[in-house]
mmCIF file of C-alpha atoms in Angstrom:
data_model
loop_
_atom_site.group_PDB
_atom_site.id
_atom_site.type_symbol
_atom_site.label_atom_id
_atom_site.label_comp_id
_atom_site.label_asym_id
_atom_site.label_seq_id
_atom_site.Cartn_x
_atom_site.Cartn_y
_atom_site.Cartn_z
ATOM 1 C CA UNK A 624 44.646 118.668 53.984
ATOM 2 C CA UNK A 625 48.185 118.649 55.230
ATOM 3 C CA UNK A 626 47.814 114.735 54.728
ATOM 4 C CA UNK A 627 46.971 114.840 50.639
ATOM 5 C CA UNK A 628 49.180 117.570 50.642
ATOM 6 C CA UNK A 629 52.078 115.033 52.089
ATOM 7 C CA UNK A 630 51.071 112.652 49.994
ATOM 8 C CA UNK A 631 51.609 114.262 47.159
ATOM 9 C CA UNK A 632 48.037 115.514 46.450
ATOM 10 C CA UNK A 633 46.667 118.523 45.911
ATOM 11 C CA UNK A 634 43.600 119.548 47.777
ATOM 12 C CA UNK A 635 40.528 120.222 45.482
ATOM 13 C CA UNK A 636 37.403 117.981 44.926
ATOM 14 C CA UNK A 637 36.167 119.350 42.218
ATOM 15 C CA UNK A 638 38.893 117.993 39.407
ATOM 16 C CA UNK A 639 37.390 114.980 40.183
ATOM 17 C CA UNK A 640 34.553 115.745 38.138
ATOM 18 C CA UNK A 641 36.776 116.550 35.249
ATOM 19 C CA UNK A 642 38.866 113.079 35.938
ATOM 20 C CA UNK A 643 35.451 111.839 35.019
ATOM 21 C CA UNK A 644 35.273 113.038 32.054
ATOM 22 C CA UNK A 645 37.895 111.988 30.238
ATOM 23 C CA UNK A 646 37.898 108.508 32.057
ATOM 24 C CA UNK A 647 34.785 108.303 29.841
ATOM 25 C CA UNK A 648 36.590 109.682 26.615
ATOM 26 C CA UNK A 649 35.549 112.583 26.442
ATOM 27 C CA UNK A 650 39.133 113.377 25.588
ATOM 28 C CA UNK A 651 38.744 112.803 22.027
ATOM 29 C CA UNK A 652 37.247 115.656 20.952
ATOM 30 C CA UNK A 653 37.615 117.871 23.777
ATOM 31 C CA UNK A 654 41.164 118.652 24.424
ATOM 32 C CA UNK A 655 40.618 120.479 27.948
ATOM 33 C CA UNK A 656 39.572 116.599 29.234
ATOM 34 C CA UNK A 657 42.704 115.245 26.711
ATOM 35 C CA UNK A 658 44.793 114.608 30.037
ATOM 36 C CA UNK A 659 46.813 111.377 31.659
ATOM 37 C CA UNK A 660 43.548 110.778 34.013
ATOM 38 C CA UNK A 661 45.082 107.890 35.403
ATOM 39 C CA UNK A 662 47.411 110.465 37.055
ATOM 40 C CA UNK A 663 43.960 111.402 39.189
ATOM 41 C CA UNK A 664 43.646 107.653 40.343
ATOM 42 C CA UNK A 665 44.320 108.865 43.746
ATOM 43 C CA UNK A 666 41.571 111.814 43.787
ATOM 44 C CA UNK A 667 38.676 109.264 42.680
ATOM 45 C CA UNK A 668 39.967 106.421 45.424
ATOM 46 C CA UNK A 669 40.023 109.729 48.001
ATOM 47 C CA UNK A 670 36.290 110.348 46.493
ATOM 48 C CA UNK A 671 35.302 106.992 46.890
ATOM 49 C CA UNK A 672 36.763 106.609 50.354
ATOM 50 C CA UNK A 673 34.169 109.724 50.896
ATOM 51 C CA UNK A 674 31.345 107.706 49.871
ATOM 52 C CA UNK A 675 32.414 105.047 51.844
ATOM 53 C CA UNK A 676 33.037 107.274 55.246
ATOM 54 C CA UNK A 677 29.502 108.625 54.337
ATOM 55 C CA UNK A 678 27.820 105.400 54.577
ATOM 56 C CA UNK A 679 29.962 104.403 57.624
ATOM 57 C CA UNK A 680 29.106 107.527 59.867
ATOM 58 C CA UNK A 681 25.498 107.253 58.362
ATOM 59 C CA UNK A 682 24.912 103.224 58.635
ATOM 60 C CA UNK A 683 27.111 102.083 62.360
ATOM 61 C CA UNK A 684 27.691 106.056 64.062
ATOM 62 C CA UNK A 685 24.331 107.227 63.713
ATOM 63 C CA UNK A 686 23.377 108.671 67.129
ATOM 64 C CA UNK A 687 19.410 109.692 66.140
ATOM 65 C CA UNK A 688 20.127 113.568 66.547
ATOM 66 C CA UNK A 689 19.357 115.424 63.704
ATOM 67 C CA UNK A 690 21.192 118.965 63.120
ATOM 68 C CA UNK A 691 20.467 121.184 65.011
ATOM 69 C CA UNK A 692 19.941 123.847 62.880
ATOM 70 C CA UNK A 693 18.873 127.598 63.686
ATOM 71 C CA UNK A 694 15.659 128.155 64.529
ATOM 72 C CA UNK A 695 15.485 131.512 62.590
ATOM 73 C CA UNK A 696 16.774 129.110 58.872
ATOM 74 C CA UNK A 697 13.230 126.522 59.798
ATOM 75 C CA UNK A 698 11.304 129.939 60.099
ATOM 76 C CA UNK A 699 12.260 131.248 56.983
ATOM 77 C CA UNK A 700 12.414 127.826 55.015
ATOM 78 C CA UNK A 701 8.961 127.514 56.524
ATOM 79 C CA UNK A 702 7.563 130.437 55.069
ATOM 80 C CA UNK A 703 8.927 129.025 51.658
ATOM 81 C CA UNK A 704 6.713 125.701 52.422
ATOM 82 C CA UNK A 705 9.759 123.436 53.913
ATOM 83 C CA UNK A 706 9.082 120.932 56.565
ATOM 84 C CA UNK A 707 11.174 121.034 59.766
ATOM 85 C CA UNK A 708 14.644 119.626 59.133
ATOM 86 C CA UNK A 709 14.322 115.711 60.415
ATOM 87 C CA UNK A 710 16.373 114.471 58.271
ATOM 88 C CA UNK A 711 19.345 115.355 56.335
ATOM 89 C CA UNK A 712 18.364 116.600 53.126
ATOM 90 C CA UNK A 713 14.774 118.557 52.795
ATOM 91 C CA UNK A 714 12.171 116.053 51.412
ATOM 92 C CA UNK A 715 10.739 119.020 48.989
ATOM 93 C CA UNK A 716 13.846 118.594 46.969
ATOM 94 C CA UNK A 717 15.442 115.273 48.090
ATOM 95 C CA UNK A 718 13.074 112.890 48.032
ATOM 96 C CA UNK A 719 11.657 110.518 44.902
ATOM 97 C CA UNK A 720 8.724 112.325 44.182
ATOM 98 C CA UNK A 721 10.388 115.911 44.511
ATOM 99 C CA UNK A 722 12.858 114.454 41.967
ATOM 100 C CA UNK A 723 10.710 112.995 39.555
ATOM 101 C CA UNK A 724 8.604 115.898 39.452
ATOM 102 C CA UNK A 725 9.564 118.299 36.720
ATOM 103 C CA UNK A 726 10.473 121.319 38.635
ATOM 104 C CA UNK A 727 12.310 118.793 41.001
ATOM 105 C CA UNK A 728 14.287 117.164 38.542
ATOM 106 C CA UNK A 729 15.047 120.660 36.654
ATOM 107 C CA UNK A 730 16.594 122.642 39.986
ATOM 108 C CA UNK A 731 18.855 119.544 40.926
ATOM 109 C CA UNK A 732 19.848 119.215 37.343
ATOM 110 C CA UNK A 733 20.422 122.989 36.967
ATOM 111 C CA UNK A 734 21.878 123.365 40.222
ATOM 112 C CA UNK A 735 24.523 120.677 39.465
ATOM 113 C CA UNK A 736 25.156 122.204 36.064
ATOM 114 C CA UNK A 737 25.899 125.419 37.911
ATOM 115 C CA UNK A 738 28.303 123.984 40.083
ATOM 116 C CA UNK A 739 29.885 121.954 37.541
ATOM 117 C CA UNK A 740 30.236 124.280 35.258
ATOM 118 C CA UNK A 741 30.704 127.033 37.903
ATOM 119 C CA UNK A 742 33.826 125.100 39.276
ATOM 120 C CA UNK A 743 35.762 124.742 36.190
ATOM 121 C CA UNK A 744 35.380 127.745 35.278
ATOM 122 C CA UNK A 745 36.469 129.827 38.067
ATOM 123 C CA UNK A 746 39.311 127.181 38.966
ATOM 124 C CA UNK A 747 38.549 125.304 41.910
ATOM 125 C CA UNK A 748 35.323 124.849 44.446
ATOM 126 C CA UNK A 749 35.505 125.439 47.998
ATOM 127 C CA UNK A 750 38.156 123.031 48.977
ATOM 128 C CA UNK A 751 40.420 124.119 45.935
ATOM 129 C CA UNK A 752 39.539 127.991 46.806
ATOM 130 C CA UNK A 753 37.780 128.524 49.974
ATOM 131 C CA UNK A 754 40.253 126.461 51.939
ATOM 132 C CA UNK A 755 43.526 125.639 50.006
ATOM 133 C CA UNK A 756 43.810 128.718 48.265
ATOM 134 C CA UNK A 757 42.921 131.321 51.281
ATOM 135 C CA UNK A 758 45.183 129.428 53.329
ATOM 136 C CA UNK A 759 47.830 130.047 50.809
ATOM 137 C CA UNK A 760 46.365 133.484 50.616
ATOM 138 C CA UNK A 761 45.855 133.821 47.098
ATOM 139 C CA UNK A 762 44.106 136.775 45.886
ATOM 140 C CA UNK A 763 41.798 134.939 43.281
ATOM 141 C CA UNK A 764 40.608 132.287 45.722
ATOM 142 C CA UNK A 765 39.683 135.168 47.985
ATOM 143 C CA UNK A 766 38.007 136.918 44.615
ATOM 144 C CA UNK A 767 36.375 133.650 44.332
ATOM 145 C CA UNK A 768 34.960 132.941 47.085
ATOM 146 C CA UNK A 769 33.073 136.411 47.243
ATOM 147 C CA UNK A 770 31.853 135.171 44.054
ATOM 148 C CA UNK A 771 30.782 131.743 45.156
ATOM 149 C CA UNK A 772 28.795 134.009 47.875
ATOM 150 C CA UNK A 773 27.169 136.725 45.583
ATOM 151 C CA UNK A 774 25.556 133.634 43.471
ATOM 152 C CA UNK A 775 24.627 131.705 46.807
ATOM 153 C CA UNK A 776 23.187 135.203 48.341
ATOM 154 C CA UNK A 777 21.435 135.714 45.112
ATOM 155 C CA UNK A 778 19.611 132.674 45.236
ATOM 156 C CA UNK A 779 18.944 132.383 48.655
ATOM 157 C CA UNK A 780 17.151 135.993 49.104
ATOM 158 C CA UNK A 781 15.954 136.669 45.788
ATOM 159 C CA UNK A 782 15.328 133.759 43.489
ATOM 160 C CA UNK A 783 14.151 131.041 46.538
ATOM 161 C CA UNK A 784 10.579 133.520 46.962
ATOM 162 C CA UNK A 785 10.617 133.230 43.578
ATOM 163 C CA UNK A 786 10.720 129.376 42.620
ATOM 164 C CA UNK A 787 8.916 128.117 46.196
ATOM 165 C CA UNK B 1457 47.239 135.856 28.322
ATOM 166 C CA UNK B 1458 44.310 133.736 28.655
ATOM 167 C CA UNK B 1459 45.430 131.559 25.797
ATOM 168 C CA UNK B 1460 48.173 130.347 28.538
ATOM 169 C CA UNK B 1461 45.975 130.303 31.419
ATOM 170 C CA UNK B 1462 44.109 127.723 29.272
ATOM 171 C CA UNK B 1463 47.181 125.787 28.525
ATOM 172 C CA UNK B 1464 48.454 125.956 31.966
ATOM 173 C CA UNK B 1465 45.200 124.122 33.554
ATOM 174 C CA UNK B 1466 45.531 121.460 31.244
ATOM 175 C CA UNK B 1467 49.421 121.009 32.084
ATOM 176 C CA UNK B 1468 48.657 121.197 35.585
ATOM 177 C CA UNK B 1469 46.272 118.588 35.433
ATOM 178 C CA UNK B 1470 49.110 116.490 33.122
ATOM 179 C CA UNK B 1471 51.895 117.309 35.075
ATOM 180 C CA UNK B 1472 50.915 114.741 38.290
ATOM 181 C CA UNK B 1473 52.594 112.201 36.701
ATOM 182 C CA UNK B 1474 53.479 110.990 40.525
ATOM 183 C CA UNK B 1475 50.963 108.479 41.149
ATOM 184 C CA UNK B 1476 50.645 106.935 37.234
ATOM 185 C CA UNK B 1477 51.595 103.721 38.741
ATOM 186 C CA UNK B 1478 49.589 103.425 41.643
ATOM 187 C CA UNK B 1479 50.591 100.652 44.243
ATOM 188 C CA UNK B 1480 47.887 98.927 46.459
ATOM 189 C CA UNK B 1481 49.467 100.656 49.605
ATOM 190 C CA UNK B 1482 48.669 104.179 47.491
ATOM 191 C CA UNK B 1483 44.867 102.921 47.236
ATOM 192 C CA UNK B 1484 44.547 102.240 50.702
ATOM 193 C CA UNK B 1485 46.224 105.349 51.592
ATOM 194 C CA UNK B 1486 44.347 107.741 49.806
ATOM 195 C CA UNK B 1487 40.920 105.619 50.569
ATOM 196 C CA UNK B 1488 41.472 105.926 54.243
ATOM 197 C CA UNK B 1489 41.528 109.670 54.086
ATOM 198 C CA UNK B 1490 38.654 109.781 51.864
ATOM 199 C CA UNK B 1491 36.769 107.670 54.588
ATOM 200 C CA UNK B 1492 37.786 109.493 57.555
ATOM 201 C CA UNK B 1493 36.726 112.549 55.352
ATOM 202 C CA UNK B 1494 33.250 111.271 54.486
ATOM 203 C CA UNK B 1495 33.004 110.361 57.899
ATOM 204 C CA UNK B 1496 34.010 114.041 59.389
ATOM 205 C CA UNK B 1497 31.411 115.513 56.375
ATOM 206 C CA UNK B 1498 28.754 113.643 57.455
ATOM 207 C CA UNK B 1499 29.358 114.167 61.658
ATOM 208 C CA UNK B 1500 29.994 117.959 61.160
ATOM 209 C CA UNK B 1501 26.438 118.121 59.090
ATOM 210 C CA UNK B 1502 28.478 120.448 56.481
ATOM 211 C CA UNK B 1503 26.655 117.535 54.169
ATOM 212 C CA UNK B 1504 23.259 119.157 55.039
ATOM 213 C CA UNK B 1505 21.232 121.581 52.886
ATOM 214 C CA UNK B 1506 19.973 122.859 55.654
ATOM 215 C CA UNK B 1507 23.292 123.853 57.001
ATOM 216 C CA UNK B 1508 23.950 125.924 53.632
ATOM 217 C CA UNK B 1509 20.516 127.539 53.919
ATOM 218 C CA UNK B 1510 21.582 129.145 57.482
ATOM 219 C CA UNK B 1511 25.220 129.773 56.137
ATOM 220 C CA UNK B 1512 23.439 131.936 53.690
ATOM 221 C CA UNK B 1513 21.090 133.353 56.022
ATOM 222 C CA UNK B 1514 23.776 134.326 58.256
ATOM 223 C CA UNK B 1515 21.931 132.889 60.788
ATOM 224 C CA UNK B 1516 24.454 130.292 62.302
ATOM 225 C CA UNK B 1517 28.249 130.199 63.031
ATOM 226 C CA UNK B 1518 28.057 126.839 62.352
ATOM 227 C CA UNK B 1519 29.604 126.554 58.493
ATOM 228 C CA UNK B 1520 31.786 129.579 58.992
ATOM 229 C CA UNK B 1521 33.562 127.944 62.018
ATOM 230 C CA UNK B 1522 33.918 124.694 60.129
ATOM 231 C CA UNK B 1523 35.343 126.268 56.916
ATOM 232 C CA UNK B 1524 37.380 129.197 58.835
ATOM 233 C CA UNK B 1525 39.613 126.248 60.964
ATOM 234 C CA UNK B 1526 39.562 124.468 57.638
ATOM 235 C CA UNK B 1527 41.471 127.605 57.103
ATOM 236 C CA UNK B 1528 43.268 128.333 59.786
ATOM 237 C CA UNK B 1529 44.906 124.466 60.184
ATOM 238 C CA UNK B 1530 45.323 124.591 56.093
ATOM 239 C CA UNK B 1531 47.554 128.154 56.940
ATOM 240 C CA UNK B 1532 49.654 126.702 59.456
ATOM 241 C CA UNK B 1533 50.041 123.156 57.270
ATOM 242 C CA UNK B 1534 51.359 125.980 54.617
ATOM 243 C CA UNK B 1535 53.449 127.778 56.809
ATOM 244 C CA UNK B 1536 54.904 124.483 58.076
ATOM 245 C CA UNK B 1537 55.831 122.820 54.919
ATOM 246 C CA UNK B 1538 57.362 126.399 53.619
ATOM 247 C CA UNK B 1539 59.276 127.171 56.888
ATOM 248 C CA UNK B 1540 60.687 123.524 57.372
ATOM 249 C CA UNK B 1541 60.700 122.437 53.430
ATOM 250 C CA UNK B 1542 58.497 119.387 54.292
ATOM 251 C CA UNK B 1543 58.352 116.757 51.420
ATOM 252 C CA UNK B 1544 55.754 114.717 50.471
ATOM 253 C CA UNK B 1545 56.181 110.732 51.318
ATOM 254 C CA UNK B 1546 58.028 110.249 48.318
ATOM 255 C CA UNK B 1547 60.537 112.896 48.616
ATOM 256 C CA UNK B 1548 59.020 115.734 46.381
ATOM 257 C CA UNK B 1549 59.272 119.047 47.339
ATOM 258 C CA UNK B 1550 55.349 119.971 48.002
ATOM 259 C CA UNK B 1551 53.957 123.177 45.541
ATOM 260 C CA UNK B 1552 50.591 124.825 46.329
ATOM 261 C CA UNK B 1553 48.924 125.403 42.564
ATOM 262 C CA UNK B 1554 48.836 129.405 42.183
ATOM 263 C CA UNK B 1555 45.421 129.664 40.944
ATOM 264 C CA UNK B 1556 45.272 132.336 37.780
ATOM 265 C CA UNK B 1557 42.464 134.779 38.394
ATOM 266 C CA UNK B 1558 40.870 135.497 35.030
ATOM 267 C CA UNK B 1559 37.139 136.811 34.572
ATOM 268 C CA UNK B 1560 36.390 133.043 34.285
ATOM 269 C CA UNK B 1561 37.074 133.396 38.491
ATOM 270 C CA UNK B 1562 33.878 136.275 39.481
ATOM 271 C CA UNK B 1563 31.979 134.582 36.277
ATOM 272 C CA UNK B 1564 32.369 131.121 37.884
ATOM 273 C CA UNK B 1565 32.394 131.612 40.935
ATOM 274 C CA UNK B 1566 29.008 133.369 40.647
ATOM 275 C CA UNK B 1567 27.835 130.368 39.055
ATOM 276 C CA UNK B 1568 29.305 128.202 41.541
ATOM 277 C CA UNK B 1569 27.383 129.780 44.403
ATOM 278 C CA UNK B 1570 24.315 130.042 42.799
ATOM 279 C CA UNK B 1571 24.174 125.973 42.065
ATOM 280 C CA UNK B 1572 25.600 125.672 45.537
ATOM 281 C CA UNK B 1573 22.573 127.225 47.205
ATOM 282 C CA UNK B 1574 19.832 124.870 45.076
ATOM 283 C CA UNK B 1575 21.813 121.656 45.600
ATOM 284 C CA UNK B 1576 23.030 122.120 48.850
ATOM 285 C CA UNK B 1577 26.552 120.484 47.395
ATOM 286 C CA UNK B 1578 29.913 120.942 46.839
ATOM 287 C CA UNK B 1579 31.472 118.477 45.007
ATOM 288 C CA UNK B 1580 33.393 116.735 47.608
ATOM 289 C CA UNK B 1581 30.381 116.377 50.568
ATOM 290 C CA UNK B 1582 28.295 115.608 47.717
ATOM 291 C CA UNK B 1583 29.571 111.606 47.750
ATOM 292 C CA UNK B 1584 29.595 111.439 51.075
ATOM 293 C CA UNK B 1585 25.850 112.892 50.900
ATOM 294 C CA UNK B 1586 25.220 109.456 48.089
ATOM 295 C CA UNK B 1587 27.176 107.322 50.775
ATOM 296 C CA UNK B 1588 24.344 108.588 53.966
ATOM 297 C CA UNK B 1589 21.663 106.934 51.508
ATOM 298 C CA UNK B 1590 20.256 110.077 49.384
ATOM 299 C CA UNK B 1591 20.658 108.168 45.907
ATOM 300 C CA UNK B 1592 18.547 111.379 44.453
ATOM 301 C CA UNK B 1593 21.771 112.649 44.634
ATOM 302 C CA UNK B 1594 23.671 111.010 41.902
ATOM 303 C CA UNK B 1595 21.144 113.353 40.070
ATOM 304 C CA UNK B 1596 22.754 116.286 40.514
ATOM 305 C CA UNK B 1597 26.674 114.482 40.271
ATOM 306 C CA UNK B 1598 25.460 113.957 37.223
ATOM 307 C CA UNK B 1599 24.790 117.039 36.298
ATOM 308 C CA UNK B 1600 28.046 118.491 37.884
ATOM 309 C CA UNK B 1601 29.667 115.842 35.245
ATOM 310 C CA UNK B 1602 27.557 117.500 32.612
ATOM 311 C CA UNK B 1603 28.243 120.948 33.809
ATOM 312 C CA UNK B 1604 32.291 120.101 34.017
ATOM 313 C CA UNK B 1605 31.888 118.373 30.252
ATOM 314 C CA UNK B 1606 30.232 121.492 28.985
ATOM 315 C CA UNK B 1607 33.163 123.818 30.479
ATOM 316 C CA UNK B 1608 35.507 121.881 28.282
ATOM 317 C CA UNK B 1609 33.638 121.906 25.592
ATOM 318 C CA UNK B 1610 33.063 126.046 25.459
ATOM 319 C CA UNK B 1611 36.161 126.867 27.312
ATOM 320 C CA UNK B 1612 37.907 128.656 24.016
ATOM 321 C CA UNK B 1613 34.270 130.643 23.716
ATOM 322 C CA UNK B 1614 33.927 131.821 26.834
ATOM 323 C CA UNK B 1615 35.863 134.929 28.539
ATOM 324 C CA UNK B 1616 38.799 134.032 30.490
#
């Protein structure tokens, strides 16, 4: 952080998604997207240097362990019908099938409409507020974040039994 | 009041005028970080649903220790630039955004976490996530492009 920072950056991954946007013109009729996006070159290289590093620590630094997540998280994910965590992502949600299935494709595509819209519209994400904003202890990053947690507590207890 | 907390997103977003020319040594500046960062997301297996699951389960330290020395290094980085007036490479004095808090911020957020337990994804780990191989992922970037385009759109409609 204190790197972006240095170089003139500001810490927040979420305005990439917006840099998106109006790289694909959405500008035109929607003024919030009606910005110099080229300014945000630096943000999408920094993104796709992420993708990169991804496939680098994935691809030539992959040591075969797999996280080694709490036993009490598999019991409970268990009970809602997911497998052991061998790889990454769960395959109930992650993999083709899951996606192409309709309630697949409609919780990733809600989900990332959530946190899309979610993002924007509280200001930042959890770099932008978790981290840069808490370090800079601002009192609507720390507002925020409770937020982000209420919605992700929500979900987790009450609507997971639900939808698995 | 809100009217200007609407304006003042869009300035800040216009105001970064500092890299409109950007240089080849800027691009592989900013793309090493962004590797080393993909690289740390992927290692520290904050790019894992599963880790999010038992973040909301409270049933591991794991994310909280990750995202509280996030913290901690991101308030001494603050502290240092403020006590020793540190400037960025090219000699600008460095400004931390104040972020407004509206309703937009308990709304959001709300909305935020919710999307954030399905998906598993914030939007930075989620490239790195694409990068490890899980193309099903560009699914729900997709979406968070969607989501992000619909914000704009209903941004004077909604509460701020």
């Amino acid at each position: 952080m204190l790197y972006l920072l240095y170089f003139g950056g500001s810490f927040g991954f979420s305005a990439n998604l917006r840099t998106i946007c109006s790289m694909s013109g959405a500008g035109k009729n929607v003024k919030f997207f009606d910005f110099n996006w080229k300014s945000q070159i630096w943000n999408l290289i920094f993104l796709i240097g992420g993708l990169a590093g991804g496939f680098i620590s994935s691809h030539y630094m992959y040591d075969g362990k797999t996280a080694n997540i709490s036993q009490n998280t598999i019991h409970d994910l268990q009970k809602l019908g997911f497998s052991a965590p061998d790889e990454i992502q769960p395959k109930e949600l992650f993999s083709r099938e899951a996606v192409f299935s309709l309630k697949g494709f409609f919780l990733l595509a809600v989900g990332g409409l959530m946190v899309g819209f979610g993002a924007r519209y509280a200001g930042g994400c959890t770099s932008g507020h978790a981290i840069s904003g808490i370090s800079d202890l601002q009192i609507p990053s720390i507002i925020a974040v409770v937020g982000f947690f209420i919605g992700g507590l929500i979900m987790t207890h009450i609507l997971f039994p639900v939808i698995f | 009041m809100s009217k200007d907390i609407l304006n003042k997103r869009v300035e800040d977003a216009s105001n970064k005028t500092l890299y409109n020319k950007i240089t080849f040594g800027d691009l592989i500046k900013f793309g090493i970080v962004g590797v080393v960062f993909g690289i740390v997301f992927v290692k520290a297996e904050i790019i894992s649903w599963f880790r999010i699951q038992e973040m909301f389960r409270f049933q591991s330290f794991h994310m909280y220790g990750i995202i509280g020395s996030a913290v901690i290094v991101g308030m001494i980085s603050v502290w240092l630039i403020n006590t020793f007036n540190i400037k960025t490479i090219d000699g600008e004095k460095i400004k931390i955004n104040k972020k407004p808090f509206t309703l937009g911020t308990i709304i959001g957020g709300f909305l935020f976490g919710i999307g954030w337990a399905i998906t598993g994804a914030c939007p930075g780990p989620i490239f790195a996530q694409i990068g490890t191989g899980a193309t099903v992922i560009i699914l729900t970037v997709i979406s968070a492009i969607a989501g992000t385009w619909l914000y704009g759109l209903v941004r004077h409609k909604i509460p701020h």
